[in-house]
Amino acid sequence: MKRVHIREEVCVTCRRCEVYCTVEHSLSRDIIKAYKKERPRLLARVRVQERGALSVPVLCRHCDEPSCVFACLTGALRKDPETGAVVLNREKCVGCWTCVLFCPHGAITPDPQRHIIAKCDLCSHLPVPACVANCPNEALIFAEEGVGA
Ligand code: SF4
Ligand code: SF4
């Protein structure tokens, strides 16, 4: 399956991936409205973590054996057998954060204001996820394993 691969060595900590993730999942898909008007503001499903001069975008790896799916108490998370993506059924998520504890990559963000999680869905409605399309430095690559990644 195609995944978002991370090249942290060229990440410049601009956080455009976070911004465009938020906009793409907002109601308006408009950067001004998403940030200034929509409340509570959506959390990005990618987080750029910094330590000193290093920065690493963190997002779901869509694992082959996803701990989050096994841990989810309500069946809100599942692995799509066709695409391989680990997807969230928002109706079933009760905001218990069990998956947050189980994800070994720290890729799930709790959204306490909505009582739901924020997690990458690979922008399944787009040919290329918004974070990848808007990264100015190709620090994020959308590809099959071993193909340009
Ligand atoms: S958009 Fe690219 S370069 Fe900018 S912070 Fe995100 S991954 Fe790093
Ligand atoms: S949320 Fe974590 S455990 Fe679940 S598929 Fe993504 S990286 Fe794997």
Short mmCIF file of N, CA and C and ligand atoms in Angstrom, two decimals:
data_model
loop_
_atom_site.label_atom_id
_atom_site.label_comp_id
_atom_site.label_asym_id
_atom_site.label_seq_id
_atom_site.Cartn_x
_atom_site.Cartn_y
_atom_site.Cartn_z
N MET A 1 0.84 -1.20 0.00
CA MET A 1 0.00 0.00 0.00
C MET A 1 0.88 1.26 0.00
N LYS A 2 0.29 2.36 -0.44
CA LYS A 2 1.00 3.64 -0.39
C LYS A 2 0.90 4.22 1.01
N ARG A 3 2.03 4.66 1.53
CA ARG A 3 2.07 5.30 2.83
C ARG A 3 2.79 6.64 2.71
N VAL A 4 2.65 7.46 3.75
CA VAL A 4 3.42 8.70 3.82
C VAL A 4 4.75 8.37 4.48
N HIS A 5 5.83 8.54 3.75
CA HIS A 5 7.17 8.28 4.27
C HIS A 5 7.81 9.60 4.70
N ILE A 6 8.58 9.52 5.77
CA ILE A 6 9.13 10.73 6.39
C ILE A 6 10.63 10.81 6.14
N ARG A 7 11.08 11.97 5.64
CA ARG A 7 12.52 12.21 5.47
C ARG A 7 12.88 13.35 6.42
N GLU A 8 13.06 12.99 7.69
CA GLU A 8 13.26 14.03 8.70
C GLU A 8 14.51 14.85 8.45
N GLU A 9 15.46 14.29 7.69
CA GLU A 9 16.71 15.02 7.47
C GLU A 9 16.50 16.29 6.64
N VAL A 10 15.37 16.38 5.92
CA VAL A 10 15.14 17.59 5.13
C VAL A 10 13.93 18.39 5.63
N CYS A 11 13.37 17.98 6.76
CA CYS A 11 12.27 18.76 7.34
C CYS A 11 12.83 20.07 7.90
N VAL A 12 12.19 21.18 7.54
CA VAL A 12 12.69 22.50 7.97
C VAL A 12 11.77 23.12 9.04
N THR A 13 10.89 22.32 9.61
CA THR A 13 10.02 22.75 10.72
C THR A 13 9.11 23.92 10.35
N CYS A 14 8.72 23.98 9.09
CA CYS A 14 7.83 25.08 8.68
C CYS A 14 6.40 24.83 9.15
N ARG A 15 6.06 23.58 9.40
CA ARG A 15 4.73 23.17 9.89
C ARG A 15 3.61 23.39 8.87
N ARG A 16 3.97 23.52 7.62
CA ARG A 16 2.92 23.62 6.59
C ARG A 16 2.09 22.34 6.56
N CYS A 17 2.70 21.20 6.85
CA CYS A 17 1.95 19.94 6.86
C CYS A 17 0.82 20.00 7.87
N GLU A 18 1.09 20.56 9.05
CA GLU A 18 0.05 20.68 10.08
C GLU A 18 -1.05 21.63 9.59
N VAL A 19 -0.64 22.75 9.02
CA VAL A 19 -1.62 23.76 8.58
C VAL A 19 -2.54 23.17 7.50
N TYR A 20 -1.96 22.55 6.49
CA TYR A 20 -2.78 22.08 5.37
C TYR A 20 -3.58 20.84 5.74
N CYS A 21 -3.12 20.08 6.72
CA CYS A 21 -3.93 18.97 7.24
C CYS A 21 -5.18 19.54 7.91
N THR A 22 -4.99 20.55 8.75
CA THR A 22 -6.14 21.17 9.43
C THR A 22 -7.12 21.73 8.41
N VAL A 23 -6.62 22.43 7.42
CA VAL A 23 -7.50 23.05 6.42
C VAL A 23 -8.26 21.96 5.64
N GLU A 24 -7.55 20.92 5.24
CA GLU A 24 -8.18 19.88 4.41
C GLU A 24 -9.30 19.16 5.14
N HIS A 25 -9.20 19.06 6.47
CA HIS A 25 -10.23 18.36 7.22
C HIS A 25 -11.24 19.32 7.86
N SER A 26 -11.12 20.60 7.56
CA SER A 26 -12.07 21.58 8.12
C SER A 26 -13.37 21.53 7.33
N LEU A 27 -14.40 22.19 7.86
CA LEU A 27 -15.69 22.24 7.17
C LEU A 27 -15.58 23.05 5.89
N SER A 28 -14.89 24.19 5.96
CA SER A 28 -14.85 25.11 4.82
C SER A 28 -13.75 24.79 3.82
N ARG A 29 -12.71 24.11 4.27
CA ARG A 29 -11.49 23.89 3.48
C ARG A 29 -10.90 25.23 3.00
N ASP A 30 -11.08 26.23 3.83
CA ASP A 30 -10.56 27.57 3.55
C ASP A 30 -9.64 27.92 4.71
N ILE A 31 -8.43 28.35 4.40
CA ILE A 31 -7.42 28.52 5.45
C ILE A 31 -7.83 29.60 6.46
N ILE A 32 -8.42 30.69 6.00
CA ILE A 32 -8.81 31.76 6.92
C ILE A 32 -9.96 31.30 7.81
N LYS A 33 -10.98 30.72 7.19
CA LYS A 33 -12.14 30.28 7.97
C LYS A 33 -11.75 29.16 8.93
N ALA A 34 -10.92 28.24 8.46
CA ALA A 34 -10.52 27.11 9.31
C ALA A 34 -9.82 27.59 10.57
N TYR A 35 -8.99 28.61 10.43
CA TYR A 35 -8.21 29.09 11.58
C TYR A 35 -8.91 30.19 12.38
N LYS A 36 -9.70 31.01 11.72
CA LYS A 36 -10.28 32.17 12.41
C LYS A 36 -11.72 31.96 12.84
N LYS A 37 -12.45 31.09 12.14
CA LYS A 37 -13.89 31.03 12.41
C LYS A 37 -14.35 29.70 13.02
N GLU A 38 -13.85 28.59 12.50
CA GLU A 38 -14.40 27.30 12.93
C GLU A 38 -13.94 26.99 14.36
N ARG A 39 -14.89 26.73 15.22
CA ARG A 39 -14.60 26.42 16.62
C ARG A 39 -15.37 25.19 17.08
N PRO A 40 -14.76 24.29 17.89
CA PRO A 40 -13.33 24.32 18.19
C PRO A 40 -12.51 24.02 16.95
N ARG A 41 -11.31 24.64 16.88
CA ARG A 41 -10.48 24.45 15.70
C ARG A 41 -10.04 22.99 15.61
N LEU A 42 -10.06 22.46 14.38
CA LEU A 42 -9.64 21.08 14.18
C LEU A 42 -8.17 20.90 14.53
N LEU A 43 -7.83 19.77 15.11
CA LEU A 43 -6.43 19.46 15.36
C LEU A 43 -5.85 18.80 14.11
N ALA A 44 -4.60 19.14 13.80
CA ALA A 44 -3.92 18.50 12.67
C ALA A 44 -3.69 17.03 13.00
N ARG A 45 -3.68 16.20 11.97
CA ARG A 45 -3.47 14.77 12.17
C ARG A 45 -2.00 14.40 11.95
N VAL A 46 -1.20 15.40 11.70
CA VAL A 46 0.26 15.25 11.67
C VAL A 46 0.81 16.27 12.66
N ARG A 47 1.85 15.88 13.41
CA ARG A 47 2.45 16.80 14.39
C ARG A 47 3.95 16.84 14.15
N VAL A 48 4.49 18.04 14.03
CA VAL A 48 5.94 18.15 13.87
C VAL A 48 6.56 18.29 15.25
N GLN A 49 7.38 17.31 15.61
CA GLN A 49 8.03 17.34 16.92
C GLN A 49 9.46 17.83 16.76
N GLU A 50 9.85 18.72 17.66
CA GLU A 50 11.20 19.32 17.58
C GLU A 50 12.02 18.94 18.78
N ARG A 51 13.29 18.69 18.53
CA ARG A 51 14.26 18.59 19.63
C ARG A 51 15.56 19.19 19.12
N GLY A 52 15.91 20.34 19.68
CA GLY A 52 17.11 21.03 19.20
C GLY A 52 16.96 21.36 17.73
N ALA A 53 17.97 20.99 16.96
CA ALA A 53 17.96 21.31 15.53
C ALA A 53 17.16 20.28 14.72
N LEU A 54 16.71 19.22 15.38
CA LEU A 54 16.01 18.16 14.65
C LEU A 54 14.51 18.37 14.72
N SER A 55 13.82 18.00 13.64
CA SER A 55 12.36 17.99 13.68
C SER A 55 11.86 16.80 12.89
N VAL A 56 10.80 16.20 13.40
CA VAL A 56 10.24 14.99 12.78
C VAL A 56 8.73 15.12 12.70
N PRO A 57 8.17 15.05 11.50
CA PRO A 57 6.71 14.98 11.40
C PRO A 57 6.25 13.60 11.87
N VAL A 58 5.25 13.57 12.74
CA VAL A 58 4.74 12.31 13.29
C VAL A 58 3.32 12.12 12.78
N LEU A 59 3.08 10.99 12.14
CA LEU A 59 1.73 10.66 11.70
C LEU A 59 1.57 9.16 11.57
N CYS A 60 0.33 8.72 11.41
CA CYS A 60 0.01 7.29 11.42
C CYS A 60 0.78 6.54 10.33
N ARG A 61 1.30 5.36 10.69
CA ARG A 61 2.04 4.52 9.75
C ARG A 61 1.12 3.52 9.04
N HIS A 62 -0.14 3.49 9.41
CA HIS A 62 -1.10 2.53 8.84
C HIS A 62 -0.50 1.11 8.89
N CYS A 63 -0.16 0.73 10.13
CA CYS A 63 0.57 -0.51 10.40
C CYS A 63 -0.13 -1.75 9.83
N ASP A 64 0.68 -2.74 9.47
CA ASP A 64 0.12 -4.02 9.00
C ASP A 64 -0.63 -4.73 10.13
N GLU A 65 -0.10 -4.62 11.35
CA GLU A 65 -0.79 -5.20 12.51
C GLU A 65 -1.03 -4.06 13.51
N PRO A 66 -2.07 -3.28 13.31
CA PRO A 66 -2.24 -2.04 14.07
C PRO A 66 -2.69 -2.24 15.51
N SER A 67 -1.84 -1.85 16.44
CA SER A 67 -2.16 -1.97 17.87
C SER A 67 -3.42 -1.19 18.22
N CYS A 68 -3.60 -0.05 17.56
CA CYS A 68 -4.76 0.80 17.88
C CYS A 68 -6.06 0.08 17.58
N VAL A 69 -6.09 -0.68 16.48
CA VAL A 69 -7.31 -1.42 16.11
C VAL A 69 -7.60 -2.50 17.14
N PHE A 70 -6.54 -3.22 17.55
CA PHE A 70 -6.73 -4.28 18.55
C PHE A 70 -7.16 -3.68 19.88
N ALA A 71 -6.69 -2.48 20.18
CA ALA A 71 -6.97 -1.88 21.49
C ALA A 71 -8.33 -1.21 21.56
N CYS A 72 -8.86 -0.78 20.43
CA CYS A 72 -10.08 0.03 20.45
C CYS A 72 -11.25 -0.75 21.04
N LEU A 73 -11.87 -0.15 22.04
CA LEU A 73 -12.93 -0.83 22.80
C LEU A 73 -14.24 -0.91 22.04
N THR A 74 -14.45 0.00 21.11
CA THR A 74 -15.77 0.08 20.47
C THR A 74 -15.76 -0.34 19.00
N GLY A 75 -14.61 -0.71 18.47
CA GLY A 75 -14.54 -1.04 17.05
C GLY A 75 -14.55 0.20 16.16
N ALA A 76 -14.18 1.34 16.73
CA ALA A 76 -14.19 2.58 15.94
C ALA A 76 -13.04 2.63 14.94
N LEU A 77 -11.96 1.90 15.24
CA LEU A 77 -10.83 1.86 14.32
C LEU A 77 -10.80 0.52 13.61
N ARG A 78 -10.53 0.56 12.31
CA ARG A 78 -10.42 -0.71 11.58
C ARG A 78 -9.45 -0.52 10.43
N LYS A 79 -8.90 -1.64 9.98
CA LYS A 79 -8.00 -1.61 8.82
C LYS A 79 -8.82 -1.92 7.59
N ASP A 80 -8.85 -1.00 6.64
CA ASP A 80 -9.62 -1.22 5.42
C ASP A 80 -8.95 -2.31 4.61
N PRO A 81 -9.66 -3.42 4.35
CA PRO A 81 -9.01 -4.53 3.65
C PRO A 81 -8.61 -4.18 2.22
N GLU A 82 -9.26 -3.20 1.62
CA GLU A 82 -8.94 -2.86 0.23
C GLU A 82 -7.76 -1.91 0.12
N THR A 83 -7.76 -0.86 0.92
CA THR A 83 -6.70 0.14 0.79
C THR A 83 -5.55 -0.08 1.77
N GLY A 84 -5.81 -0.81 2.85
CA GLY A 84 -4.78 -1.00 3.88
C GLY A 84 -4.73 0.14 4.88
N ALA A 85 -5.50 1.20 4.65
CA ALA A 85 -5.49 2.34 5.56
C ALA A 85 -6.21 1.97 6.86
N VAL A 86 -5.70 2.49 7.97
CA VAL A 86 -6.38 2.33 9.26
C VAL A 86 -7.29 3.54 9.42
N VAL A 87 -8.60 3.27 9.48
CA VAL A 87 -9.58 4.36 9.40
C VAL A 87 -10.45 4.40 10.66
N LEU A 88 -10.96 5.60 10.93
CA LEU A 88 -11.78 5.85 12.12
C LEU A 88 -13.24 6.02 11.72
N ASN A 89 -14.11 5.32 12.43
CA ASN A 89 -15.55 5.59 12.33
C ASN A 89 -15.89 6.59 13.43
N ARG A 90 -16.10 7.83 13.05
CA ARG A 90 -16.28 8.90 14.04
C ARG A 90 -17.50 8.66 14.93
N GLU A 91 -18.50 7.99 14.39
CA GLU A 91 -19.72 7.74 15.17
C GLU A 91 -19.45 6.82 16.35
N LYS A 92 -18.46 5.93 16.19
CA LYS A 92 -18.22 4.92 17.22
C LYS A 92 -17.18 5.35 18.26
N CYS A 93 -16.40 6.39 17.96
CA CYS A 93 -15.33 6.81 18.88
C CYS A 93 -15.95 7.50 20.10
N VAL A 94 -15.55 7.02 21.30
CA VAL A 94 -16.11 7.59 22.53
C VAL A 94 -15.06 8.42 23.29
N GLY A 95 -13.90 8.61 22.68
CA GLY A 95 -12.87 9.46 23.32
C GLY A 95 -12.30 8.86 24.59
N CYS A 96 -12.07 7.54 24.60
CA CYS A 96 -11.51 6.90 25.81
C CYS A 96 -9.99 6.98 25.82
N TRP A 97 -9.38 7.23 24.66
CA TRP A 97 -7.93 7.39 24.47
C TRP A 97 -7.15 6.08 24.66
N THR A 98 -7.81 4.95 24.65
CA THR A 98 -7.07 3.68 24.76
C THR A 98 -6.09 3.53 23.59
N CYS A 99 -6.54 3.88 22.40
CA CYS A 99 -5.68 3.76 21.22
C CYS A 99 -4.46 4.68 21.33
N VAL A 100 -4.65 5.82 21.96
CA VAL A 100 -3.54 6.77 22.13
C VAL A 100 -2.42 6.09 22.92
N LEU A 101 -2.81 5.36 23.96
CA LEU A 101 -1.82 4.68 24.80
C LEU A 101 -1.15 3.53 24.05
N PHE A 102 -1.89 2.87 23.17
CA PHE A 102 -1.36 1.67 22.52
C PHE A 102 -0.53 1.96 21.27
N CYS A 103 -0.73 3.09 20.63
CA CYS A 103 0.00 3.35 19.38
C CYS A 103 1.49 3.51 19.67
N PRO A 104 2.34 2.64 19.11
CA PRO A 104 3.78 2.73 19.41
C PRO A 104 4.46 3.91 18.75
N HIS A 105 3.76 4.57 17.83
CA HIS A 105 4.37 5.70 17.11
C HIS A 105 3.90 7.06 17.63
N GLY A 106 3.05 7.06 18.63
CA GLY A 106 2.54 8.35 19.14
C GLY A 106 1.79 9.12 18.07
N ALA A 107 1.08 8.38 17.20
CA ALA A 107 0.51 9.00 16.02
C ALA A 107 -0.94 9.44 16.18
N ILE A 108 -1.51 9.20 17.36
CA ILE A 108 -2.91 9.58 17.56
C ILE A 108 -2.96 10.74 18.56
N THR A 109 -3.69 11.78 18.21
CA THR A 109 -3.83 12.95 19.09
C THR A 109 -5.23 12.97 19.68
N PRO A 110 -5.34 13.02 21.02
CA PRO A 110 -6.67 13.16 21.60
C PRO A 110 -7.22 14.57 21.34
N ASP A 111 -8.50 14.64 21.03
CA ASP A 111 -9.16 15.94 20.84
C ASP A 111 -10.23 16.06 21.92
N PRO A 112 -9.82 16.52 23.13
CA PRO A 112 -10.76 16.51 24.25
C PRO A 112 -11.98 17.39 24.03
N GLN A 113 -11.84 18.42 23.22
CA GLN A 113 -12.99 19.29 23.00
C GLN A 113 -14.09 18.60 22.21
N ARG A 114 -13.68 17.66 21.35
CA ARG A 114 -14.68 16.93 20.56
C ARG A 114 -14.93 15.52 21.09
N HIS A 115 -14.16 15.09 22.08
CA HIS A 115 -14.25 13.72 22.62
C HIS A 115 -14.05 12.69 21.52
N ILE A 116 -13.02 12.93 20.74
CA ILE A 116 -12.73 12.05 19.60
C ILE A 116 -11.22 12.13 19.35
N ILE A 117 -10.69 11.22 18.55
CA ILE A 117 -9.27 11.30 18.24
C ILE A 117 -9.04 12.00 16.91
N ALA A 118 -7.83 12.54 16.76
CA ALA A 118 -7.39 13.07 15.48
C ALA A 118 -6.31 12.12 14.96
N LYS A 119 -6.55 11.55 13.80
CA LYS A 119 -5.64 10.55 13.26
C LYS A 119 -5.64 10.60 11.74
N CYS A 120 -4.47 10.44 11.15
CA CYS A 120 -4.33 10.50 9.68
C CYS A 120 -5.28 9.52 8.99
N ASP A 121 -5.96 10.02 7.94
CA ASP A 121 -6.81 9.15 7.12
C ASP A 121 -6.27 9.06 5.69
N LEU A 122 -5.03 9.49 5.52
CA LEU A 122 -4.35 9.50 4.22
C LEU A 122 -5.08 10.37 3.19
N CYS A 123 -5.96 11.26 3.68
CA CYS A 123 -6.76 12.10 2.76
C CYS A 123 -7.32 11.23 1.64
N SER A 124 -8.10 10.22 2.02
CA SER A 124 -8.52 9.21 1.04
C SER A 124 -9.33 9.80 -0.12
N HIS A 125 -9.82 11.04 0.04
CA HIS A 125 -10.59 11.68 -1.03
C HIS A 125 -9.67 12.41 -2.02
N LEU A 126 -8.37 12.42 -1.76
CA LEU A 126 -7.42 13.14 -2.62
C LEU A 126 -6.42 12.15 -3.23
N PRO A 127 -5.85 12.48 -4.39
CA PRO A 127 -4.83 11.60 -4.95
C PRO A 127 -3.56 11.55 -4.10
N VAL A 128 -3.25 12.67 -3.44
CA VAL A 128 -2.06 12.77 -2.59
C VAL A 128 -2.47 13.48 -1.30
N PRO A 129 -2.10 12.96 -0.11
CA PRO A 129 -2.47 13.64 1.13
C PRO A 129 -2.01 15.10 1.15
N ALA A 130 -2.83 15.93 1.83
CA ALA A 130 -2.57 17.38 1.83
C ALA A 130 -1.21 17.72 2.42
N CYS A 131 -0.77 16.98 3.44
CA CYS A 131 0.53 17.28 4.06
C CYS A 131 1.66 17.08 3.04
N VAL A 132 1.54 16.01 2.27
CA VAL A 132 2.57 15.70 1.27
C VAL A 132 2.56 16.76 0.16
N ALA A 133 1.35 17.08 -0.30
CA ALA A 133 1.23 18.02 -1.43
C ALA A 133 1.76 19.40 -1.07
N ASN A 134 1.74 19.75 0.22
CA ASN A 134 2.12 21.11 0.62
C ASN A 134 3.46 21.20 1.32
N CYS A 135 4.18 20.10 1.43
CA CYS A 135 5.52 20.15 2.02
C CYS A 135 6.48 20.74 0.99
N PRO A 136 7.13 21.86 1.31
CA PRO A 136 7.96 22.53 0.32
C PRO A 136 9.30 21.84 0.07
N ASN A 137 9.62 20.88 0.94
CA ASN A 137 10.98 20.34 0.88
C ASN A 137 11.02 18.83 0.64
N GLU A 138 9.85 18.27 0.27
CA GLU A 138 9.74 16.82 0.05
C GLU A 138 10.22 16.02 1.25
N ALA A 139 9.88 16.54 2.43
CA ALA A 139 10.17 15.79 3.66
C ALA A 139 9.13 14.70 3.87
N LEU A 140 8.00 14.82 3.18
CA LEU A 140 6.96 13.81 3.22
C LEU A 140 6.74 13.31 1.80
N ILE A 141 6.77 12.00 1.64
CA ILE A 141 6.63 11.37 0.32
C ILE A 141 5.52 10.34 0.40
N PHE A 142 4.61 10.35 -0.58
CA PHE A 142 3.53 9.37 -0.62
C PHE A 142 3.89 8.32 -1.65
N ALA A 143 4.22 7.11 -1.19
CA ALA A 143 4.71 6.09 -2.12
C ALA A 143 4.58 4.71 -1.53
N GLU A 144 4.64 3.72 -2.42
CA GLU A 144 4.75 2.34 -1.97
C GLU A 144 6.11 2.17 -1.29
N GLU A 145 6.21 1.16 -0.45
CA GLU A 145 7.49 0.88 0.23
C GLU A 145 8.59 0.71 -0.82
N GLY A 146 9.69 1.42 -0.66
CA GLY A 146 10.84 1.22 -1.55
C GLY A 146 10.76 1.98 -2.85
N VAL A 147 9.63 2.69 -3.11
CA VAL A 147 9.52 3.47 -4.35
C VAL A 147 9.70 4.94 -4.00
N GLY A 148 10.89 5.44 -4.17
CA GLY A 148 11.18 6.85 -3.88
C GLY A 148 11.07 7.18 -2.42
N ALA A 149 11.02 6.17 -1.55
CA ALA A 149 10.84 6.44 -0.13
C ALA A 149 11.93 5.79 0.68
S1 SF4 B 1 5.74 20.75 5.61
FE1 SF4 B 1 7.51 19.44 5.28
S2 SF4 B 1 9.30 20.66 5.81
FE2 SF4 B 1 7.50 21.68 6.67
S3 SF4 B 1 7.39 20.91 8.78
FE3 SF4 B 1 6.06 19.60 7.53
S4 SF4 B 1 7.38 17.91 6.89
FE4 SF4 B 1 8.74 19.53 7.67
S1 SF4 B 2 -2.49 4.85 14.87
FE1 SF4 B 2 -0.51 4.00 15.54
S2 SF4 B 2 -0.88 1.78 15.84
FE2 SF4 B 2 -2.61 2.60 14.67
S3 SF4 B 2 -2.05 2.17 12.54
FE3 SF4 B 2 -1.39 4.28 13.02
S4 SF4 B 2 0.75 4.10 13.68
FE4 SF4 B 2 -0.15 2.02 13.74
#
